[in-house]
Every structure is written in structure tokens, then in C-alpha cells.
GROMACS .gro file of C-alpha atoms in nm:
model
  220
    1PHE     CA    1   0.000   0.000   0.000
    2LEU     CA    2   0.298   0.233   0.043
    3GLN     CA    3   0.352   0.205  -0.333
    4ARG     CA    4   0.009   0.358  -0.399
    5MET     CA    5   0.089   0.681  -0.222
    6PRO     CA    6   0.184   0.964  -0.460
    7ALA     CA    7   0.533   1.109  -0.501
    8LYS     CA    8   0.701   0.837  -0.291
    9THR     CA    9   0.546   0.967   0.029
   10GLY     CA   10   0.489   0.602   0.119
   11LEU     CA   11   0.863   0.540   0.119
   12PHE     CA   12   0.917   0.841   0.345
   13LEU     CA   13   0.652   0.716   0.589
   14GLY     CA   14   0.797   0.364   0.580
   15LEU     CA   15   1.145   0.490   0.663
   16THR     CA   16   1.050   0.740   0.931
   17GLY     CA   17   0.729   0.609   1.086
   18ALA     CA   18   0.594   0.965   1.062
   19ARG     CA   19   0.234   1.002   1.176
   20PHE     CA   20  -0.043   1.139   0.957
   21ASN     CA   21  -0.410   1.222   1.001
   22GLY     CA   22  -0.742   1.159   0.829
   23ARG     CA   23  -0.701   1.427   0.564
   24ASP     CA   24  -0.362   1.281   0.478
   25ALA     CA   25  -0.518   0.935   0.447
   26ALA     CA   26  -0.751   1.073   0.179
   27LEU     CA   27  -0.469   1.255   0.000
   28LEU     CA   28  -0.246   0.946   0.007
   29ASN     CA   29  -0.502   0.704  -0.140
   30LEU     CA   30  -0.557   0.524   0.190
   31ALA     CA   31  -0.917   0.638   0.238
   32ASP     CA   32  -1.204   0.737   0.011
   33TYR     CA   33  -1.451   0.886   0.258
   34SER     CA   34  -1.455   1.041   0.603
   35LEU     CA   35  -1.734   1.024   0.857
   36PRO     CA   36  -1.796   1.226   1.174
   37GLN     CA   37  -1.811   0.988   1.469
   38GLN     CA   38  -2.159   1.104   1.571
   39GLN     CA   39  -2.298   0.987   1.235
   40TYR     CA   40  -2.166   0.632   1.261
   41ALA     CA   41  -2.496   0.493   1.390
   42ASP     CA   42  -2.681   0.668   1.106
   43LEU     CA   43  -2.446   0.510   0.855
   44LEU     CA   44  -2.510   0.163   0.995
   45GLU     CA   45  -2.885   0.219   0.976
   46ARG     CA   46  -2.855   0.342   0.617
   47LEU     CA   47  -2.654   0.033   0.524
   48ARG     CA   48  -2.909  -0.190   0.695
   49THR     CA   49  -3.200  -0.041   0.502
   50THR     CA   50  -3.031  -0.018   0.160
   51ALA     CA   51  -3.199  -0.223  -0.113
   52TRP     CA   52  -2.896  -0.436  -0.195
   53GLN     CA   53  -2.887  -0.610  -0.532
   54THR     CA   54  -2.770  -0.956  -0.635
   55ASP     CA   55  -2.466  -0.848  -0.838
   56ALA     CA   56  -2.148  -0.700  -0.697
   57PRO     CA   57  -2.108  -0.401  -0.936
   58ALA     CA   58  -2.453  -0.269  -0.849
   59ASN     CA   59  -2.382  -0.307  -0.478
   60HIS     CA   60  -2.052  -0.128  -0.517
   61VAL     CA   61  -2.237   0.170  -0.664
   62LEU     CA   62  -2.494   0.163  -0.384
   63LEU     CA   63  -2.223   0.149  -0.120
   64SER     CA   64  -2.033   0.438  -0.280
   65GLN     CA   65  -2.350   0.648  -0.292
   66THR     CA   66  -2.422   0.576   0.072
   67LEU     CA   67  -2.071   0.664   0.187
   68LYS     CA   68  -2.069   0.976  -0.028
   69HIS     CA   69  -2.392   1.087   0.140
   70PHE     CA   70  -2.215   1.089   0.478
   71ASP     CA   71  -1.876   1.205   0.351
   72ALA     CA   72  -1.757   1.512   0.542
   73PRO     CA   73  -1.408   1.606   0.424
   74ASP     CA   74  -1.441   1.962   0.558
   75SER     CA   75  -1.449   1.822   0.912
   76LEU     CA   76  -1.101   1.675   0.880
   77PRO     CA   77  -0.797   1.844   1.037
   78GLU     CA   78  -0.543   2.022   0.822
   79SER     CA   79  -0.300   1.794   0.643
   80GLN     CA   80   0.032   1.725   0.810
   81ILE     CA   81   0.195   1.606   0.491
   82MET     CA   82   0.090   1.869   0.235
   83PRO     CA   83   0.297   2.150   0.395
   84HIS     CA   84   0.602   1.921   0.364
   85TRP     CA   85   0.525   1.780   0.020
   86GLN     CA   86   0.814   1.943  -0.164
   87THR     CA   87   1.057   1.864   0.115
   88ILE     CA   88   0.959   1.498   0.118
   89HIS     CA   89   0.975   1.475  -0.261
   90GLY     CA   90   1.319   1.636  -0.274
   91LEU     CA   91   1.450   1.423   0.011
   92ILE     CA   92   1.337   1.084  -0.118
   93ASN     CA   93   1.458   1.161  -0.470
   94SER     CA   94   1.797   1.290  -0.357
   95GLY     CA   95   1.977   0.961  -0.433
   96ASN     CA   96   2.026   0.632  -0.256
   97LEU     CA   97   1.933   0.543   0.101
   98ASN     CA   98   2.267   0.654   0.241
   99GLN     CA   99   2.222   1.001   0.091
  100VAL     CA  100   1.866   1.024   0.221
  101ALA     CA  101   1.984   0.916   0.567
  102THR     CA  102   2.262   1.175   0.569
  103THR     CA  103   2.022   1.456   0.482
  104LEU     CA  104   1.759   1.339   0.732
  105THR     CA  105   1.994   1.306   1.025
  106ASN     CA  106   2.232   1.597   0.959
  107THR     CA  107   1.967   1.862   0.895
  108HIS     CA  108   1.824   2.072   1.175
  109TRP     CA  109   1.462   2.079   1.068
  110HIS     CA  110   1.285   2.396   1.174
  111ASP     CA  111   0.961   2.202   1.193
  112ASP     CA  112   0.844   1.970   1.472
  113TRP     CA  113   0.681   1.714   1.240
  114LEU     CA  114   0.987   1.676   1.019
  115GLN     CA  115   1.224   1.674   1.315
  116GLN     CA  116   1.029   1.398   1.487
  117ALA     CA  117   1.035   1.195   1.165
  118ALA     CA  118   1.411   1.244   1.139
  119ASP     CA  119   1.464   1.149   1.505
  120THR     CA  120   1.257   0.833   1.468
  121PHE     CA  121   1.458   0.734   1.162
  122ALA     CA  122   1.788   0.796   1.342
  123GLN     CA  123   1.682   0.582   1.639
  124GLY     CA  124   1.548   0.294   1.431
  125SER     CA  125   1.720  -0.017   1.303
  126PRO     CA  126   1.940   0.057   0.999
  127THR     CA  127   1.863  -0.292   0.868
  128SER     CA  128   1.490  -0.217   0.883
  129ALA     CA  129   1.545   0.105   0.690
  130ALA     CA  130   1.749  -0.078   0.426
  131LEU     CA  131   1.484  -0.349   0.397
  132THR     CA  132   1.208  -0.090   0.361
  133TRP     CA  133   1.402   0.076   0.080
  134THR     CA  134   1.475  -0.257  -0.090
  135LEU     CA  135   1.119  -0.389  -0.062
  136PHE     CA  136   0.986  -0.063  -0.204
  137GLU     CA  137   1.209  -0.106  -0.509
  138ARG     CA  138   1.168  -0.482  -0.556
  139LEU     CA  139   0.792  -0.491  -0.519
  140ALA     CA  140   0.710  -0.178  -0.718
  141HIS     CA  141   0.510  -0.377  -0.973
  142ALA     CA  142   0.421  -0.680  -0.761
  143SER     CA  143   0.070  -0.806  -0.694
  144LEU     CA  144  -0.072  -0.825  -0.342
  145ALA     CA  145  -0.006  -1.202  -0.343
  146GLN     CA  146   0.358  -1.146  -0.439
  147CYS     CA  147   0.399  -0.882  -0.169
  148LEU     CA  148   0.258  -1.109   0.101
  149TYR     CA  149   0.470  -1.401  -0.022
  150THR     CA  150   0.789  -1.196  -0.001
  151GLU     CA  151   0.710  -1.009   0.319
  152LEU     CA  152   0.639  -1.332   0.507
  153ILE     CA  153   0.990  -1.452   0.421
  154VAL     CA  154   1.148  -1.120   0.520
  155SER     CA  155   0.949  -1.101   0.845
  156LEU     CA  156   1.052  -1.450   0.957
  157ASN     CA  157   1.416  -1.378   0.881
  158CYS     CA  158   1.395  -1.053   1.078
  159CYS     CA  159   1.262  -1.249   1.376
  160ALA     CA  160   1.554  -1.490   1.352
  161LEU     CA  161   1.822  -1.221   1.324
  162PRO     CA  162   1.949  -0.993   1.606
  163ASP     CA  163   1.784  -0.654   1.553
  164PHE     CA  164   1.424  -0.758   1.620
  165ARG     CA  165   1.516  -0.909   1.957
  166GLU     CA  166   1.731  -0.607   2.038
  167GLY     CA  167   1.450  -0.367   1.955
  168VAL     CA  168   1.208  -0.558   2.178
  169ARG     CA  169   1.466  -0.559   2.458
  170ALA     CA  170   1.533  -0.186   2.436
  171LEU     CA  171   1.169  -0.080   2.407
  172LEU     CA  172   0.970  -0.338   2.602
  173VAL     CA  173   1.196  -0.544   2.830
  174ASP     CA  174   1.473  -0.328   2.975
  175LYS     CA  175   1.304  -0.010   2.845
  176ASP     CA  176   1.635   0.173   2.825
  177LYS     CA  177   1.555   0.289   2.470
  178GLN     CA  178   1.921   0.240   2.382
  179PRO     CA  179   1.921  -0.035   2.119
  180GLN     CA  180   2.255  -0.167   2.002
  181TRP     CA  181   2.186  -0.249   1.638
  182CYS     CA  182   2.394  -0.523   1.480
  183ARG     CA  183   2.496  -0.309   1.180
  184ARG     CA  184   2.528   0.057   1.096
  185LEU     CA  185   2.378   0.169   0.768
  186GLU     CA  186   2.715   0.191   0.597
  187GLN     CA  187   2.789  -0.170   0.699
  188ILE     CA  188   2.482  -0.312   0.526
  189ASP     CA  189   2.572  -0.482   0.199
  190ASP     CA  190   2.391  -0.691  -0.062
  191ASP     CA  191   2.485  -1.018   0.112
  192TRP     CA  192   2.322  -0.906   0.437
  193LEU     CA  193   2.005  -0.793   0.261
  194THR     CA  194   1.989  -1.110   0.049
  195ARG     CA  195   1.999  -1.316   0.368
  196HIS     CA  196   1.661  -1.164   0.462
  197PHE     CA  197   1.506  -1.274   0.132
  198ARG     CA  198   1.608  -1.642   0.153
  199SER     CA  199   1.305  -1.857   0.216
  200PRO     CA  200   1.328  -2.041   0.550
  201PHE     CA  201   1.072  -2.294   0.427
  202PRO     CA  202   1.163  -2.633   0.275
  203ALA     CA  203   1.129  -2.647  -0.102
  204GLN     CA  204   0.770  -2.605  -0.221
  205GLN     CA  205   0.641  -2.569   0.137
  206HIS     CA  206   0.591  -2.194   0.159
  207PRO     CA  207   0.236  -2.140   0.297
  208PHE     CA  208   0.149  -1.930  -0.009
  209GLN     CA  209   0.320  -2.160  -0.259
  210HIS     CA  210  -0.012  -2.251  -0.423
  211TRP     CA  211  -0.082  -1.889  -0.515
  212PRO     CA  212  -0.016  -1.877  -0.892
  213GLU     CA  213   0.078  -1.509  -0.888
  214GLN     CA  214   0.387  -1.562  -0.675
  215ALA     CA  215   0.549  -1.768  -0.953
  216ALA     CA  216   0.659  -1.445  -1.119
  217LEU     CA  217   0.880  -1.358  -0.822
  218PRO     CA  218   1.250  -1.444  -0.833
  219GLN     CA  219   1.322  -1.738  -0.603
  220THR     CA  220   1.582  -1.640  -0.344
   0.00000   0.00000   0.00000
């Protein structure tokens, strides 16, 4: 879903964990409609009394019309991302991950939202940042099935390698918030990244192996 966000904002959010609000969700193709909380019960009643049809396309139209009736975009807060659109675009398109990281961490951002994003990136696992960057590139044209197939492999390998355990220790166990990551960003090479993409499952035993769409993925 990060791929569907315009101007690589999804990659920025994946790297930094920056927070965004409801208006941003609409701008970033994550939401189609917004609803004031006090109208939720009215929406449910409208859905209950709608004369649903027997074919899916007709029901899709009916659902869209119903949601549009309650849509209240003017009630949403001001976007957090739009004021930083050009900055994000320039940053993410400034080169490779190392160049992006240098700009993020060496710039004194005169903006609380950007500074918090930069601080979160600096404190996070360099391996996670490199994997986010790599997955964004590798899966640019992948189907949902291919994404899930690949991300299951990467997730299991992350659990088996040191940084996940160290992050849990630093945040949840000892709570010292001083993680000692196994590699700095400049130490991460292709061999280390490739290790995360090697399937830990025996041949032909990946849980999603029967999905025909995953056959287009390179087997690593």
C-alpha cells in the first residue's frame, strides 16, 4: 500500500514512521470517505435499510453512494503532509538510502513534524530502513499475493536475526531505549540484505506456494 501513495510519500513514511491524520489518508489514497463519529450509527442504519442487489457491481455503486452521502471532508484536520510535500519529494529523490539518511539526520529541521520523523529514523534499526528501501524497489510492480509471499519470508528472517530481539529488549523489556543495532547503515551490503530474502521454508512448502501469482517472483 505504500507504493500507492503519490510522489514516494509512502517510502518516506515507511522509513521514518511519521504520523499522519485523516485528511492525509484521503490525500495518500488510503481512504475514500470520512465520517464524523456522531454519524456512525446513522451510517449503519442506512446500510441496513439499503436495497442491496444480487450483483457486486450494483452493490458497489450503492455502497459508494451511501458513503458519499455521509462524507464530510471539511471536518477533517489540516493535512500534516501537504505543507512538507516538496521537502519529502526532494529528500526521497535525492539519491540512494545513504544520501537520504545523511540529509535526514544531519539537517536541523525547523519544523516539529519533520524533526520527529528524522529522530525516529535515526533511532530505528538501519537494517529495517534498508529493507524498507529494498522492498519498495523490488515490489514496485508486484501483486498483493507477491507482496505477502515476499514479506512473510522477510518477516521471519527478521525475527531470527538480532535486531528484532534487540528492539524488543530496548523498548519493552529493559526499556532503556538504547538499542545496540547489529549493523550501521554503511555496513549493510547486498549479502546481508539477500539473507533476509532467503526462504526459511523447505522447497515447495511456503504457505502461499499454491498462489499462482507468486510464480513471477525471483526465487531467493
